[in-house]
Coordinates of C-alpha atoms and ligand atoms in Angstrom, one line a residue:
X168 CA 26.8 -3.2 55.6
X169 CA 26.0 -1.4 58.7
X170 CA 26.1 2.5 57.7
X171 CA 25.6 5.6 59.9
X172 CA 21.9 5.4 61.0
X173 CA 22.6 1.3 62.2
X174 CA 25.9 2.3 64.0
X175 CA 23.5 5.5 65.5
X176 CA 20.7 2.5 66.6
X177 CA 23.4 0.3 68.0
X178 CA 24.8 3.2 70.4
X179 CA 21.4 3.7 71.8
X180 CA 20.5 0.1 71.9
X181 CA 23.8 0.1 74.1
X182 CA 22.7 2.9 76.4
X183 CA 22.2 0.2 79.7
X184 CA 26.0 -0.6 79.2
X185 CA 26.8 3.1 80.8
X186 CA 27.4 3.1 84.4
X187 CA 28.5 -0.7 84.5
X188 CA 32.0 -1.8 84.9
X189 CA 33.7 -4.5 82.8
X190 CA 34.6 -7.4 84.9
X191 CA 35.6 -10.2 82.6
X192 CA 36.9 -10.3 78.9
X193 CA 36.4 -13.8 77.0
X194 CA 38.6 -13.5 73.5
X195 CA 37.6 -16.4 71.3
X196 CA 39.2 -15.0 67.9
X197 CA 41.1 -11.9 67.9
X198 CA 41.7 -12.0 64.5
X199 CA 39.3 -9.5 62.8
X200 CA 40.6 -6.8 60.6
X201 CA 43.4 -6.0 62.9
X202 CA 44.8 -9.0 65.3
X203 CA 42.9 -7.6 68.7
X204 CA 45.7 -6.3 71.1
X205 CA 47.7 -8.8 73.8
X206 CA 47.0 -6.0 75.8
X207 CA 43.3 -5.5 75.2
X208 CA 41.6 -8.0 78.1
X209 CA 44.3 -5.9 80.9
X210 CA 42.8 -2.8 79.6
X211 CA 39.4 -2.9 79.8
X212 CA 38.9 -5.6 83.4
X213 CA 37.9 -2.9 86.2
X214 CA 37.4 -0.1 83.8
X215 CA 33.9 1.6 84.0
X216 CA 31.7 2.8 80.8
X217 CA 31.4 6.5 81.3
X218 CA 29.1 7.2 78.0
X219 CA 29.3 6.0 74.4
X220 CA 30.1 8.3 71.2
X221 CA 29.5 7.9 67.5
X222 CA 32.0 9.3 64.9
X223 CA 30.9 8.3 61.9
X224 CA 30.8 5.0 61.7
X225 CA 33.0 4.2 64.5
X226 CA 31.6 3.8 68.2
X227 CA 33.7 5.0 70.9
X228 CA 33.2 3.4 74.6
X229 CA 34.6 6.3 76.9
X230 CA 35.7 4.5 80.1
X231 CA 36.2 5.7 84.2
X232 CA 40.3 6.1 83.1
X233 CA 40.4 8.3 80.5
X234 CA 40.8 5.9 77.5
X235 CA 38.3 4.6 74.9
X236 CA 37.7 1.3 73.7
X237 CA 37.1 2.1 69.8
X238 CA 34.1 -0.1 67.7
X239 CA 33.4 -0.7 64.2
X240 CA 31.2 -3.7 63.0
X241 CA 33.1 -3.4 59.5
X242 CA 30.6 -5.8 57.0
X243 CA 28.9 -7.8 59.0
X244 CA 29.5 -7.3 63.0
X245 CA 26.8 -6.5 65.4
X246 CA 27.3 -5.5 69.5
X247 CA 24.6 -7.3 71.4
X248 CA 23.7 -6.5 74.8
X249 CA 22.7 -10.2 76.3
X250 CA 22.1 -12.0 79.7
X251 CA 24.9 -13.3 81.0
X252 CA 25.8 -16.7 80.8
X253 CA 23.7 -17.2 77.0
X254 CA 25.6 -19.7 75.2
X255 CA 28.1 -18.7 72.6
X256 CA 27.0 -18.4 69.5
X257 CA 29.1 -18.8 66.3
X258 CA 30.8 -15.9 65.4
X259 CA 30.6 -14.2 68.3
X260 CA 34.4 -13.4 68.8
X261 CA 34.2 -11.2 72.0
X262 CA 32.4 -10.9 75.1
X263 CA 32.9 -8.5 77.9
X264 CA 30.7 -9.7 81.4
X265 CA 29.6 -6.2 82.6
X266 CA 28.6 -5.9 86.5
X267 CA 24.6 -5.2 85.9
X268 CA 24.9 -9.0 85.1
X269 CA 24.7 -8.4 81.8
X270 CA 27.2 -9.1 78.9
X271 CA 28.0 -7.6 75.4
X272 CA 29.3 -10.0 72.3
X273 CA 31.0 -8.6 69.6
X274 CA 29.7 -11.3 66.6
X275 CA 31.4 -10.5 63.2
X276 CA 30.8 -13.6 60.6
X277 CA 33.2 -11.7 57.9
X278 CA 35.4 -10.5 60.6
X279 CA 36.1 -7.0 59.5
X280 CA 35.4 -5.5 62.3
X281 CA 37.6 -3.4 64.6
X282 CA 38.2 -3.5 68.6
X283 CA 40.7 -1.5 70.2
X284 CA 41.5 0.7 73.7
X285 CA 43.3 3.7 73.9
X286 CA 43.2 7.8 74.1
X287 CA 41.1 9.0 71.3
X288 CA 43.8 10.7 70.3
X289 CA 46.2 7.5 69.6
X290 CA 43.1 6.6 66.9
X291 CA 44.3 7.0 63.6
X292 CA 41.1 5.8 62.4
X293 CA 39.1 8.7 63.7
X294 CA 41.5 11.7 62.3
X295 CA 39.9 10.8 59.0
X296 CA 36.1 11.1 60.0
X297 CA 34.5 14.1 58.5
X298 CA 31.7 16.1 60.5
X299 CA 28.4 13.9 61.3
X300 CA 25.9 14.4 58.4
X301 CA 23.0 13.7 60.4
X302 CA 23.4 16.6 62.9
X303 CA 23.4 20.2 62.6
X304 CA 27.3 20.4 62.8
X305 CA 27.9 20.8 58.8
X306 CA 26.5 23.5 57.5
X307 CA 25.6 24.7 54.1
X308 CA 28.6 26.8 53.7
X309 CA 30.7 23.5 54.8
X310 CA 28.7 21.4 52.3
X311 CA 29.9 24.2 49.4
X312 CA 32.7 24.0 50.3
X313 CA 33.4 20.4 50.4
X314 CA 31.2 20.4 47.0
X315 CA 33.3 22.9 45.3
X316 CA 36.4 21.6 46.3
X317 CA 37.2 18.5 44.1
X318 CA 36.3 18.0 40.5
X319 CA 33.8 14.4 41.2
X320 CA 30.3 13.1 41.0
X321 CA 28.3 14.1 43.7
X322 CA 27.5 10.6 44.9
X323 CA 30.8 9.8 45.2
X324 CA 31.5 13.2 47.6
X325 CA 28.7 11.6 49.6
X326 CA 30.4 8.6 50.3
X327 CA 33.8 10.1 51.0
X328 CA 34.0 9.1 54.5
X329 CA 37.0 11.6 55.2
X330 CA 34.2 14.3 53.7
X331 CA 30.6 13.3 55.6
X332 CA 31.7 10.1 57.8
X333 CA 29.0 7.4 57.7
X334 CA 26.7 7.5 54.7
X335 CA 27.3 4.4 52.5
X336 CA 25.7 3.2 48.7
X337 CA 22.3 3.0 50.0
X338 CA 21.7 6.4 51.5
X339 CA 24.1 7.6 48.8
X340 CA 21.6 6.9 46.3
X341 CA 18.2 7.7 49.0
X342 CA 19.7 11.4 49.6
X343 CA 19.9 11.9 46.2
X344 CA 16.5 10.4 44.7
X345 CA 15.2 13.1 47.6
X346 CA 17.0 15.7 46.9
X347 CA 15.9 15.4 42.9
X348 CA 19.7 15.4 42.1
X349 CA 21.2 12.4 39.7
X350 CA 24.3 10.7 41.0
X351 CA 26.4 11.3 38.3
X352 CA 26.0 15.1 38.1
X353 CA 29.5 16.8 39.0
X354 CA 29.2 18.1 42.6
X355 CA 31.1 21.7 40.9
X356 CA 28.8 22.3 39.3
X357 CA 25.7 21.6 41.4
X358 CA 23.6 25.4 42.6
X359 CA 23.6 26.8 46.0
X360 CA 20.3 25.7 46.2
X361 CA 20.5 22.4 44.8
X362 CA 23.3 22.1 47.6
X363 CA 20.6 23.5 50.2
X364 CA 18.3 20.5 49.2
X365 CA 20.6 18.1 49.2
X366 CA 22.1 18.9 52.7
X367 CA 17.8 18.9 53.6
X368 CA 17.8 15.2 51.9
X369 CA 20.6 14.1 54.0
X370 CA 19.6 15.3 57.2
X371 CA 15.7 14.0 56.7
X372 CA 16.9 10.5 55.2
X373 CA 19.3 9.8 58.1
X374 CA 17.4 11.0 60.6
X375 CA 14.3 9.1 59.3
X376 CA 16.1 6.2 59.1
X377 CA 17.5 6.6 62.7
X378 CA 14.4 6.8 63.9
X379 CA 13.0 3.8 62.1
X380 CA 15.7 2.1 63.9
X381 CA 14.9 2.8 67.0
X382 CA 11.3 1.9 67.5
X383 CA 12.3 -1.7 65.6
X384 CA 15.6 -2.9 67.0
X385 CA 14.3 -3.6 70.3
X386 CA 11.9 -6.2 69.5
X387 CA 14.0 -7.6 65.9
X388 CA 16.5 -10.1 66.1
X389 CA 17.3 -12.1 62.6
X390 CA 17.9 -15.9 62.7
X391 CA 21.2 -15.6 64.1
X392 CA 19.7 -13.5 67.4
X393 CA 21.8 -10.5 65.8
X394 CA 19.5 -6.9 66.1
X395 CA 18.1 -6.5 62.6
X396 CA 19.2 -3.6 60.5
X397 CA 15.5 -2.5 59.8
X398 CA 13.6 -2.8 56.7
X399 CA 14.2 0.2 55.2
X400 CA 11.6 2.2 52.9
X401 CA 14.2 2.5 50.2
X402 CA 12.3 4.3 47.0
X403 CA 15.6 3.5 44.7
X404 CA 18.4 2.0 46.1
X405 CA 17.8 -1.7 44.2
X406 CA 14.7 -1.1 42.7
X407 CA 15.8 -0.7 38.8
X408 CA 12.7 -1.4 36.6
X409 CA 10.3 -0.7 39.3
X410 CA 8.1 2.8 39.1
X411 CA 9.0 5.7 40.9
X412 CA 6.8 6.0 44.0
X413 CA 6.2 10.0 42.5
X414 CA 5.8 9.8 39.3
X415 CA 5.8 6.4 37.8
X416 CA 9.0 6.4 35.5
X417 CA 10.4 2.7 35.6
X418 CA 13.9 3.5 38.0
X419 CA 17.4 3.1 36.2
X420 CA 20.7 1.3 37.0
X421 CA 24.1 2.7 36.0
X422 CA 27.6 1.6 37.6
X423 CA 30.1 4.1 38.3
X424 CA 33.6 2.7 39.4
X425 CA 32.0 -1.2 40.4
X426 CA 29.7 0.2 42.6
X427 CA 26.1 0.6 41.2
X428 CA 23.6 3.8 41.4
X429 CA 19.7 4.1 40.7
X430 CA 18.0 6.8 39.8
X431 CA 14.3 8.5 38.5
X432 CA 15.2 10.1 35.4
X433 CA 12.5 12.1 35.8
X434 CA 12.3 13.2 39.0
X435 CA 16.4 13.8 39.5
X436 CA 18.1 16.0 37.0
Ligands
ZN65 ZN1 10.1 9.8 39.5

């Protein structure tokens, strides 16, 4: 599932969609997780891209009136950017013709992905999105506070999208191995300056992974044509019985609430 640092690749993989103007809307299934609007097509025909926005996991087309069209490639979507006149693939449920000759397909296999068009405002979806992880915006006295606030492991306070919007099981678990913190530990009761390396971890594993992205998606495309989400150097995250790339110590498996964690015991206290 596409987390922050692949929605963050997508937007700049998207950058030669700004300054072009949306001339023709092909719907082929508007049913993904909500039934895409009668109105959607009318909306977007004539409308130019002015720039594109990330919150959280949600990427936000800002266009020539005023009005956004909203993006989020749920489980299994992907935005290409594409010649005009490709053949349709399967799966690929939208596809806006853009004046530089160019068109973008929305292709979703699982189809929980969103489209809509309005004022960001009108966006329920985005009132929910906590500050971006990845940038300087959250602060350690933020993090404290949002640490502090609710009695819950700290794993799961990294994966509360309404907290830090974007970072899912697997960075969950990278931030953590880096910041020598297990994911069960209460985030209460974690030290100012277990806090300060943590907010470190997530800064340096999202950023490194956003820049991973970046120097692979132009040249990766899985069977399917669809950008790849890059190979990740994961040192935990589904690696249970393998040693610890720092000290050795065969990598453990525990599942909280269905979902599962790893962790060096050795290395994170
Ligand atoms: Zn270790």
């Amino acid at each position: 599932m596409p987390e922050l640092p692949e929605v963050e690749t997508v937007r700049r993989s998207l950058r030669p969609v700004v300054g072009q103007r949306i001339e023709a809307v092909e719907i082929s299934e508007p049913r993904l997780r909500r039934r895409i609007h009668d109105d959607f097509a009318h909306a977007l025909i004539g409308r130019t891209v002015a720039s594109i926005d990330r919150r959280g996991k949600y990427l936000l087309f800002r266009l020539s009136d005023g009005r956004c069209l909203l993006a989020h490639l749920g489980m299994s979507g992907a935005l290409l950017l594409q010649s005009r006149g490709v053949a349709a693939r399967p799966h690929d449920h939208v596809r806006l013709q853009l004046s530089g000759g160019q068109q973008l397909t929305f292709n979703d296999p699982r189809r929980f992905g969103l489209l809509r068009v309005g004022t960001e405002s009108e966006f329920a979806e985005l009132r929910n999105v906590g500050p971006d992880p990845s940038s300087d915006a959250m602060s350690l006295d933020q993090l404290v506070r949002l640490a502090r606030g609710r009695k819950r492991p700290v794993k799961n306070l990294l994966m509360d999208q309404r907290a830090l919007g974007g970072i899912g099981n697997i960075y969950a678990n990278e931030i953590l191995f880096r910041a020598g913190i297990r994911p069960g530990r209460q985030s209460r009761r974690l030290t100012r300056r277990e806090l300060t390396a943590l907010l470190h971890a997530i800064r340096s594993v999202l950023r490194s992974a956003i820049r991973l992205g970046g120097s692979s998606i132009s040249d990766y495309r899985d069977s399917e044509g669809r950008p790849g989400y890059f190979q990740l150097h994961l040192r935990v995250y589904d690696r249970a019985g393998h040693p610890c790339a720092r000290c050795q110590t065969p990598i453990r498996r525990v599942v909280h609430a269905g979902r599962s964690s790893f962790y060096c015991p050795r290395c994170q206290k």
